[in-house]
Amino acid sequence: MNKHLKYKKACLLIVAALISVLYSCEENNLEPKFTPSEGINIVIGSQAIITSDMIEYYDNSTNMFFLNNKLPEEFYYYEKSKFWITDNEEIIFEGALRLDCPCGTDSTIKTELHRGENSFTIKIVKSQANISYYCSSEDETNDELFTGTLKKYGKYREGLKAEIDEIKRFDNNNIKVTIKITNLDTVNYYIPDPEKMGINLFHYLTGGLTLQDPDSYELTDNNIKIFRPLRNNVKPSYPEESGTWDKNWLTLIEGKEDFYITLDYSQFDPVTPGKYTASFKFTGLRGNLESKDLQLENGRIWIGEIGLSKEIEF
């Protein structure tokens, strides 16, 4: 086969692959055909893969469903299929299972359903295939029909609220940040505490604070801005055995209470006076967890992550 034919064949394969991906991003207008069970159902294809009795609760702070046991194997058979969340026969929410479509593909699908980090969680995320929705402040999970139905069946929790409370700059390399965590529920939650687990192990869970100068970037050949945030340079440490965890790392936040985490960074990348965007990802416990592990004596282990951002000036 000569070079021209090889090139032509390669181009045809690329086009075919792209068409396949774009097709998978298109909305399937067929209505679900299934016999619903009573309550909330997550319907994929022609059957209710997850029924109300399998759902422990939905955490609004992470957009995650927590199941009583492992995710059914059938869930994995329907990648790129459409899903519906129903109240008996009424559709209250819809989207698609993980699409893996190119960012910005003109898809009508707004939300996707992904398997969580743990085998007993699934997460609703904005689809990058629908870039206008992905970049907007709109969020279908705040729809009153969706949240109201979850509340009706006792499956809704607010979860946690996390925010950057204060950032202080003492010199070019010394930055201190305070994170405020609020328990929005009446149940108690356990969260990682750097005072108990140490700052290095805490940064195994989260990358910690970064600062971005909006005027500091590099341009690519295509005039695309590449931002390089300033980092805290804390070297994370890891559990002795991968996936292990210790309840002694955790602090209990009682229902409707606040908790403050203060991190003092002494080796930050040089930070000169000016305006910055501060970012922090608050992350719950990670590791080899099963659903039964989450309930401790006085509360429940909170898992998930919440992205924080704040505009500041030093």
mmCIF file of C-alpha atoms in Angstrom:
data_model
loop_
_atom_site.group_PDB
_atom_site.id
_atom_site.type_symbol
_atom_site.label_atom_id
_atom_site.label_comp_id
_atom_site.label_asym_id
_atom_site.label_seq_id
_atom_site.Cartn_x
_atom_site.Cartn_y
_atom_site.Cartn_z
ATOM 1 C CA MET A 1 0.000 0.000 0.000
ATOM 2 C CA ASN A 2 1.521 3.346 -1.043
ATOM 3 C CA LYS A 3 1.766 6.389 1.198
ATOM 4 C CA HIS A 4 -1.188 8.123 -0.478
ATOM 5 C CA LEU A 5 -3.526 5.186 0.166
ATOM 6 C CA LYS A 6 -2.294 4.857 3.758
ATOM 7 C CA TYR A 7 -2.945 8.568 4.348
ATOM 8 C CA LYS A 8 -6.418 8.334 2.760
ATOM 9 C CA LYS A 9 -7.283 5.309 4.898
ATOM 10 C CA ALA A 10 -6.087 7.058 8.064
ATOM 11 C CA CYS A 11 -8.214 10.108 7.246
ATOM 12 C CA LEU A 12 -11.285 7.934 6.687
ATOM 13 C CA LEU A 13 -10.745 6.213 10.051
ATOM 14 C CA ILE A 14 -10.434 9.566 11.831
ATOM 15 C CA VAL A 15 -13.609 10.884 10.174
ATOM 16 C CA ALA A 16 -15.477 7.679 11.065
ATOM 17 C CA ALA A 17 -14.332 7.918 14.682
ATOM 18 C CA LEU A 18 -15.388 11.558 14.912
ATOM 19 C CA ILE A 19 -18.814 10.792 13.438
ATOM 20 C CA SER A 20 -19.203 7.992 15.979
ATOM 21 C CA VAL A 21 -18.319 10.334 18.859
ATOM 22 C CA LEU A 22 -20.600 13.083 17.616
ATOM 23 C CA TYR A 23 -23.427 10.603 17.147
ATOM 24 C CA SER A 24 -23.001 9.436 20.718
ATOM 25 C CA CYS A 25 -23.407 13.060 21.818
ATOM 26 C CA GLU A 26 -26.745 13.459 20.071
ATOM 27 C CA GLU A 27 -29.889 13.336 22.170
ATOM 28 C CA ASN A 28 -31.915 10.151 21.898
ATOM 29 C CA ASN A 29 -35.508 11.346 21.646
ATOM 30 C CA LEU A 30 -37.052 7.944 22.379
ATOM 31 C CA GLU A 31 -39.046 7.870 25.594
ATOM 32 C CA PRO A 32 -38.057 5.224 28.136
ATOM 33 C CA LYS A 33 -39.970 1.952 28.038
ATOM 34 C CA PHE A 34 -40.035 0.333 31.444
ATOM 35 C CA THR A 35 -42.221 -0.800 34.281
ATOM 36 C CA PRO A 36 -41.326 1.533 37.146
ATOM 37 C CA SER A 37 -41.120 0.584 40.762
ATOM 38 C CA GLU A 38 -42.641 2.900 43.318
ATOM 39 C CA GLY A 39 -40.644 6.019 44.142
ATOM 40 C CA ILE A 40 -37.478 7.303 42.465
ATOM 41 C CA ASN A 41 -35.939 5.292 39.630
ATOM 42 C CA ILE A 42 -32.827 5.845 37.545
ATOM 43 C CA VAL A 43 -33.780 4.378 34.200
ATOM 44 C CA ILE A 44 -31.217 3.444 31.566
ATOM 45 C CA GLY A 45 -32.264 1.812 28.327
ATOM 46 C CA SER A 46 -35.496 -0.053 28.952
ATOM 47 C CA GLN A 47 -35.162 -0.809 32.646
ATOM 48 C CA ALA A 48 -34.845 0.836 36.029
ATOM 49 C CA ILE A 49 -31.195 0.075 36.840
ATOM 50 C CA ILE A 50 -31.362 1.846 40.214
ATOM 51 C CA THR A 51 -34.584 1.832 42.209
ATOM 52 C CA SER A 52 -35.678 3.882 45.205
ATOM 53 C CA ASP A 53 -34.843 1.209 47.765
ATOM 54 C CA MET A 54 -31.235 1.102 46.461
ATOM 55 C CA ILE A 55 -30.712 4.859 47.001
ATOM 56 C CA GLU A 56 -29.651 5.929 50.493
ATOM 57 C CA TYR A 57 -29.605 9.658 49.723
ATOM 58 C CA TYR A 58 -28.524 12.384 47.311
ATOM 59 C CA ASP A 59 -25.896 14.923 48.497
ATOM 60 C CA ASN A 60 -26.578 18.314 46.934
ATOM 61 C CA SER A 61 -23.136 19.704 47.817
ATOM 62 C CA THR A 62 -21.419 17.113 45.614
ATOM 63 C CA ASN A 63 -24.296 16.172 43.252
ATOM 64 C CA MET A 64 -23.766 12.548 44.248
ATOM 65 C CA PHE A 65 -26.173 9.691 44.830
ATOM 66 C CA PHE A 66 -25.130 7.322 47.621
ATOM 67 C CA LEU A 67 -26.293 3.744 47.243
ATOM 68 C CA ASN A 68 -26.784 1.141 49.952
ATOM 69 C CA ASN A 69 -24.503 -1.272 48.114
ATOM 70 C CA LYS A 70 -22.273 -1.426 45.060
ATOM 71 C CA LEU A 71 -23.456 -0.016 41.769
ATOM 72 C CA PRO A 72 -25.246 -2.741 39.772
ATOM 73 C CA GLU A 73 -23.154 -4.289 37.003
ATOM 74 C CA GLU A 74 -25.868 -3.384 34.481
ATOM 75 C CA PHE A 75 -24.886 0.268 34.894
ATOM 76 C CA TYR A 76 -21.651 -0.354 33.008
ATOM 77 C CA TYR A 77 -23.401 -1.827 29.969
ATOM 78 C CA TYR A 78 -25.050 1.434 28.933
ATOM 79 C CA GLU A 79 -22.184 3.912 28.498
ATOM 80 C CA LYS A 80 -23.218 6.842 26.265
ATOM 81 C CA SER A 81 -26.890 5.870 26.592
ATOM 82 C CA LYS A 82 -29.529 8.288 27.752
ATOM 83 C CA PHE A 83 -30.806 8.089 31.329
ATOM 84 C CA TRP A 84 -33.965 9.306 33.022
ATOM 85 C CA ILE A 85 -34.684 9.905 36.697
ATOM 86 C CA THR A 86 -38.345 9.298 37.374
ATOM 87 C CA ASP A 87 -40.920 9.639 40.115
ATOM 88 C CA ASN A 88 -42.905 6.509 39.379
ATOM 89 C CA GLU A 89 -43.737 7.131 35.687
ATOM 90 C CA GLU A 90 -43.069 10.907 35.662
ATOM 91 C CA ILE A 91 -39.702 12.003 34.250
ATOM 92 C CA ILE A 92 -38.101 14.569 36.562
ATOM 93 C CA PHE A 93 -34.529 14.644 35.191
ATOM 94 C CA GLU A 94 -32.654 13.359 32.142
ATOM 95 C CA GLY A 95 -29.225 13.266 30.566
ATOM 96 C CA ALA A 96 -26.698 10.742 29.310
ATOM 97 C CA LEU A 97 -24.187 8.372 30.831
ATOM 98 C CA ARG A 98 -20.537 9.383 30.438
ATOM 99 C CA LEU A 99 -20.156 10.631 26.868
ATOM 100 C CA ASP A 100 -16.431 11.434 26.584
ATOM 101 C CA CYS A 101 -17.286 13.833 23.754
ATOM 102 C CA PRO A 102 -14.922 16.602 22.593
ATOM 103 C CA CYS A 103 -15.278 19.757 24.635
ATOM 104 C CA GLY A 104 -17.628 22.154 22.876
ATOM 105 C CA THR A 105 -19.424 19.566 20.741
ATOM 106 C CA ASP A 106 -22.853 20.995 19.940
ATOM 107 C CA SER A 107 -24.751 18.456 22.013
ATOM 108 C CA THR A 108 -28.263 18.885 23.362
ATOM 109 C CA ILE A 109 -27.321 16.815 26.407
ATOM 110 C CA LYS A 110 -26.672 19.119 29.364
ATOM 111 C CA THR A 111 -25.802 16.672 32.106
ATOM 112 C CA GLU A 112 -24.035 13.344 32.398
ATOM 113 C CA LEU A 113 -24.127 10.590 34.975
ATOM 114 C CA HIS A 114 -20.714 9.265 36.011
ATOM 115 C CA ARG A 115 -19.627 6.544 38.368
ATOM 116 C CA GLY A 116 -18.166 8.082 41.517
ATOM 117 C CA GLU A 117 -14.733 7.387 42.936
ATOM 118 C CA ASN A 118 -16.307 4.733 45.156
ATOM 119 C CA SER A 119 -18.277 1.719 43.957
ATOM 120 C CA PHE A 120 -21.432 2.914 45.741
ATOM 121 C CA THR A 121 -21.651 6.476 44.359
ATOM 122 C CA ILE A 122 -22.769 8.030 41.096
ATOM 123 C CA LYS A 123 -22.412 11.702 40.254
ATOM 124 C CA ILE A 124 -24.326 14.173 38.094
ATOM 125 C CA VAL A 125 -21.925 16.472 36.204
ATOM 126 C CA LYS A 126 -22.267 19.173 33.583
ATOM 127 C CA SER A 127 -21.464 17.890 30.098
ATOM 128 C CA GLN A 128 -18.476 19.518 28.405
ATOM 129 C CA ALA A 129 -20.061 18.478 25.106
ATOM 130 C CA ASN A 130 -22.567 21.300 25.692
ATOM 131 C CA ILE A 131 -20.100 24.108 26.250
ATOM 132 C CA SER A 132 -22.653 26.940 26.574
ATOM 133 C CA TYR A 133 -24.370 25.140 29.463
ATOM 134 C CA TYR A 134 -21.069 23.927 30.951
ATOM 135 C CA CYS A 135 -19.740 27.488 31.201
ATOM 136 C CA SER A 136 -23.002 28.993 32.465
ATOM 137 C CA SER A 137 -24.237 29.426 36.039
ATOM 138 C CA GLU A 138 -27.328 27.379 35.181
ATOM 139 C CA ASP A 139 -27.578 24.097 37.052
ATOM 140 C CA GLU A 140 -30.341 21.595 36.367
ATOM 141 C CA THR A 141 -29.759 19.894 39.716
ATOM 142 C CA ASN A 142 -31.295 22.960 41.388
ATOM 143 C CA ASP A 143 -34.598 22.362 39.613
ATOM 144 C CA GLU A 144 -37.448 22.335 42.145
ATOM 145 C CA LEU A 145 -39.084 19.271 40.612
ATOM 146 C CA PHE A 146 -35.855 17.295 41.004
ATOM 147 C CA THR A 147 -35.009 18.437 44.544
ATOM 148 C CA GLY A 148 -38.656 18.393 45.654
ATOM 149 C CA THR A 149 -39.083 14.779 44.568
ATOM 150 C CA LEU A 150 -35.931 13.726 46.425
ATOM 151 C CA LYS A 151 -37.208 15.474 49.553
ATOM 152 C CA LYS A 152 -40.612 13.819 49.196
ATOM 153 C CA TYR A 153 -39.008 10.398 49.496
ATOM 154 C CA GLY A 154 -36.511 11.404 52.198
ATOM 155 C CA LYS A 155 -33.546 11.032 49.822
ATOM 156 C CA TYR A 156 -32.228 14.618 49.871
ATOM 157 C CA ARG A 157 -29.390 16.104 51.900
ATOM 158 C CA GLU A 158 -27.791 19.518 51.567
ATOM 159 C CA GLY A 159 -24.353 18.237 52.598
ATOM 160 C CA LEU A 160 -21.557 20.707 53.308
ATOM 161 C CA LYS A 161 -20.806 24.257 52.256
ATOM 162 C CA ALA A 162 -17.134 25.167 51.894
ATOM 163 C CA GLU A 163 -15.747 28.656 51.270
ATOM 164 C CA ILE A 164 -12.466 30.526 51.406
ATOM 165 C CA ASP A 165 -12.983 32.670 54.487
ATOM 166 C CA GLU A 166 -9.708 34.613 54.606
ATOM 167 C CA ILE A 167 -6.285 34.780 52.953
ATOM 168 C CA LYS A 168 -3.334 36.693 54.400
ATOM 169 C CA ARG A 169 0.029 37.454 52.806
ATOM 170 C CA PHE A 170 2.898 37.976 55.256
ATOM 171 C CA ASP A 171 5.678 38.101 52.665
ATOM 172 C CA ASN A 172 6.324 36.848 49.136
ATOM 173 C CA ASN A 173 6.408 33.192 50.234
ATOM 174 C CA ASN A 174 4.271 33.118 53.380
ATOM 175 C CA ILE A 175 0.533 32.801 52.745
ATOM 176 C CA LYS A 176 -2.117 31.755 55.265
ATOM 177 C CA VAL A 177 -5.603 30.624 54.227
ATOM 178 C CA THR A 178 -8.668 29.867 56.345
ATOM 179 C CA ILE A 179 -11.373 27.589 54.947
ATOM 180 C CA LYS A 180 -14.851 27.688 56.496
ATOM 181 C CA ILE A 181 -16.835 24.445 56.417
ATOM 182 C CA THR A 182 -20.558 24.564 57.267
ATOM 183 C CA ASN A 183 -22.705 21.506 57.887
ATOM 184 C CA LEU A 184 -25.999 22.343 56.205
ATOM 185 C CA ASP A 185 -27.756 19.216 57.485
ATOM 186 C CA THR A 186 -29.015 18.102 60.871
ATOM 187 C CA VAL A 187 -26.933 14.900 60.733
ATOM 188 C CA ASN A 188 -23.281 14.968 61.866
ATOM 189 C CA TYR A 189 -20.401 14.568 59.395
ATOM 190 C CA TYR A 190 -16.776 13.556 59.812
ATOM 191 C CA ILE A 191 -14.259 15.421 57.637
ATOM 192 C CA PRO A 192 -10.443 15.311 57.269
ATOM 193 C CA ASP A 193 -8.650 17.600 59.711
ATOM 194 C CA PRO A 194 -5.042 18.728 58.969
ATOM 195 C CA GLU A 195 -4.471 19.257 62.697
ATOM 196 C CA LYS A 196 -5.054 15.527 63.255
ATOM 197 C CA MET A 197 -3.566 14.001 60.117
ATOM 198 C CA GLY A 198 -0.789 16.526 59.456
ATOM 199 C CA ILE A 199 -0.561 19.046 56.636
ATOM 200 C CA ASN A 200 1.412 16.737 54.325
ATOM 201 C CA LEU A 201 -1.072 13.887 54.538
ATOM 202 C CA PHE A 202 -3.934 16.384 54.228
ATOM 203 C CA HIS A 203 -2.419 17.482 50.904
ATOM 204 C CA TYR A 204 -2.609 13.903 49.714
ATOM 205 C CA LEU A 205 -6.361 14.502 49.699
ATOM 206 C CA THR A 206 -6.259 18.019 48.274
ATOM 207 C CA GLY A 207 -3.693 19.968 46.294
ATOM 208 C CA GLY A 208 -4.313 22.871 48.652
ATOM 209 C CA LEU A 209 -4.332 26.556 47.815
ATOM 210 C CA THR A 210 -3.247 27.965 44.443
ATOM 211 C CA LEU A 211 -3.157 31.594 43.303
ATOM 212 C CA GLN A 212 -3.597 32.773 39.723
ATOM 213 C CA ASP A 213 -2.582 36.189 38.434
ATOM 214 C CA PRO A 214 -5.156 36.933 35.679
ATOM 215 C CA ASP A 215 -2.522 38.921 33.752
ATOM 216 C CA SER A 216 0.179 36.254 33.962
ATOM 217 C CA TYR A 217 -0.029 33.768 31.114
ATOM 218 C CA GLU A 218 1.777 32.421 28.067
ATOM 219 C CA LEU A 219 0.401 32.450 24.540
ATOM 220 C CA THR A 220 0.584 29.378 22.341
ATOM 221 C CA ASP A 221 1.126 29.544 18.582
ATOM 222 C CA ASN A 222 -2.668 29.592 18.268
ATOM 223 C CA ASN A 223 -2.960 32.528 20.696
ATOM 224 C CA ILE A 224 -4.443 30.340 23.418
ATOM 225 C CA LYS A 225 -3.725 31.596 26.932
ATOM 226 C CA ILE A 226 -1.913 29.116 29.206
ATOM 227 C CA PHE A 227 -2.184 30.095 32.856
ATOM 228 C CA ARG A 228 0.330 28.729 35.348
ATOM 229 C CA PRO A 229 -0.910 29.143 38.917
ATOM 230 C CA LEU A 230 1.351 29.845 41.864
ATOM 231 C CA ARG A 231 1.563 26.780 44.096
ATOM 232 C CA ASN A 232 1.970 26.197 47.824
ATOM 233 C CA ASN A 233 4.811 23.628 47.426
ATOM 234 C CA VAL A 234 3.648 21.391 50.263
ATOM 235 C CA LYS A 235 4.939 17.914 49.528
ATOM 236 C CA PRO A 236 2.108 15.456 50.109
ATOM 237 C CA SER A 237 2.701 12.284 52.083
ATOM 238 C CA TYR A 238 0.740 9.100 51.463
ATOM 239 C CA PRO A 239 -0.682 6.280 53.596
ATOM 240 C CA GLU A 240 1.785 3.477 54.200
ATOM 241 C CA GLU A 241 -0.489 1.170 52.254
ATOM 242 C CA SER A 242 -2.359 2.547 49.248
ATOM 243 C CA GLY A 243 -6.041 3.119 49.926
ATOM 244 C CA THR A 244 -5.839 2.758 53.703
ATOM 245 C CA TRP A 245 -7.358 5.359 56.009
ATOM 246 C CA ASP A 246 -7.744 6.078 59.715
ATOM 247 C CA LYS A 247 -10.782 7.499 61.490
ATOM 248 C CA ASN A 248 -8.369 9.391 63.764
ATOM 249 C CA TRP A 249 -7.717 11.734 60.820
ATOM 250 C CA LEU A 250 -11.285 13.004 61.069
ATOM 251 C CA THR A 251 -13.093 15.736 62.969
ATOM 252 C CA LEU A 252 -16.837 15.706 63.674
ATOM 253 C CA ILE A 253 -18.958 18.652 62.530
ATOM 254 C CA GLU A 254 -22.353 18.541 64.193
ATOM 255 C CA GLY A 255 -25.505 19.472 62.322
ATOM 256 C CA LYS A 256 -25.786 23.182 61.410
ATOM 257 C CA GLU A 257 -22.327 23.906 62.868
ATOM 258 C CA ASP A 258 -19.229 25.585 61.357
ATOM 259 C CA PHE A 259 -15.628 24.395 61.370
ATOM 260 C CA TYR A 260 -12.532 26.335 60.327
ATOM 261 C CA ILE A 261 -9.383 24.909 58.736
ATOM 262 C CA THR A 262 -6.282 27.133 58.727
ATOM 263 C CA LEU A 263 -3.281 26.309 56.547
ATOM 264 C CA ASP A 264 -0.028 28.264 56.888
ATOM 265 C CA TYR A 265 2.181 28.017 53.763
ATOM 266 C CA SER A 266 5.775 29.146 54.276
ATOM 267 C CA GLN A 267 7.225 28.091 50.886
ATOM 268 C CA PHE A 268 4.673 29.448 48.432
ATOM 269 C CA ASP A 269 5.803 30.437 44.953
ATOM 270 C CA PRO A 270 6.703 34.157 45.101
ATOM 271 C CA VAL A 271 3.518 36.218 45.505
ATOM 272 C CA THR A 272 3.931 39.948 44.836
ATOM 273 C CA PRO A 273 1.250 42.525 45.709
ATOM 274 C CA GLY A 274 -1.621 42.503 43.225
ATOM 275 C CA LYS A 275 -4.904 40.838 42.290
ATOM 276 C CA TYR A 276 -5.279 37.055 42.227
ATOM 277 C CA THR A 277 -7.854 34.319 41.868
ATOM 278 C CA ALA A 278 -7.524 31.945 44.805
ATOM 279 C CA SER A 279 -8.568 28.316 44.267
ATOM 280 C CA PHE A 280 -8.930 25.426 46.657
ATOM 281 C CA LYS A 281 -10.532 21.990 46.337
ATOM 282 C CA PHE A 282 -11.934 20.721 49.610
ATOM 283 C CA THR A 283 -11.918 16.926 49.515
ATOM 284 C CA GLY A 284 -13.392 14.371 51.854
ATOM 285 C CA LEU A 285 -11.844 11.089 52.893
ATOM 286 C CA ARG A 286 -10.490 8.900 50.093
ATOM 287 C CA GLY A 287 -9.406 5.280 50.101
ATOM 288 C CA ASN A 288 -10.777 1.770 50.127
ATOM 289 C CA LEU A 289 -14.231 2.598 51.420
ATOM 290 C CA GLU A 290 -17.436 0.607 51.310
ATOM 291 C CA SER A 291 -20.891 1.975 51.995
ATOM 292 C CA LYS A 292 -21.003 0.313 55.432
ATOM 293 C CA ASP A 293 -17.747 2.079 56.439
ATOM 294 C CA LEU A 294 -19.266 5.555 56.301
ATOM 295 C CA GLN A 295 -21.422 5.323 59.413
ATOM 296 C CA LEU A 296 -19.413 5.854 62.608
ATOM 297 C CA GLU A 297 -20.625 6.077 66.196
ATOM 298 C CA ASN A 298 -21.588 9.770 66.269
ATOM 299 C CA GLY A 299 -21.953 10.648 62.609
ATOM 300 C CA ARG A 300 -21.234 9.814 59.005
ATOM 301 C CA ILE A 301 -18.024 10.189 57.010
ATOM 302 C CA TRP A 302 -18.492 12.847 54.331
ATOM 303 C CA ILE A 303 -16.917 12.042 50.981
ATOM 304 C CA GLY A 304 -16.736 14.038 47.768
ATOM 305 C CA GLU A 305 -15.143 17.301 46.742
ATOM 306 C CA ILE A 306 -16.134 20.950 46.504
ATOM 307 C CA GLY A 307 -14.251 23.440 44.344
ATOM 308 C CA LEU A 308 -13.695 26.897 45.903
ATOM 309 C CA SER A 309 -12.677 30.162 44.293
ATOM 310 C CA LYS A 310 -12.277 33.750 45.504
ATOM 311 C CA GLU A 311 -10.968 36.994 44.019
ATOM 312 C CA ILE A 312 -8.434 38.644 46.330
ATOM 313 C CA GLU A 313 -5.987 41.519 46.356
ATOM 314 C CA PHE A 314 -2.808 41.841 48.444
#
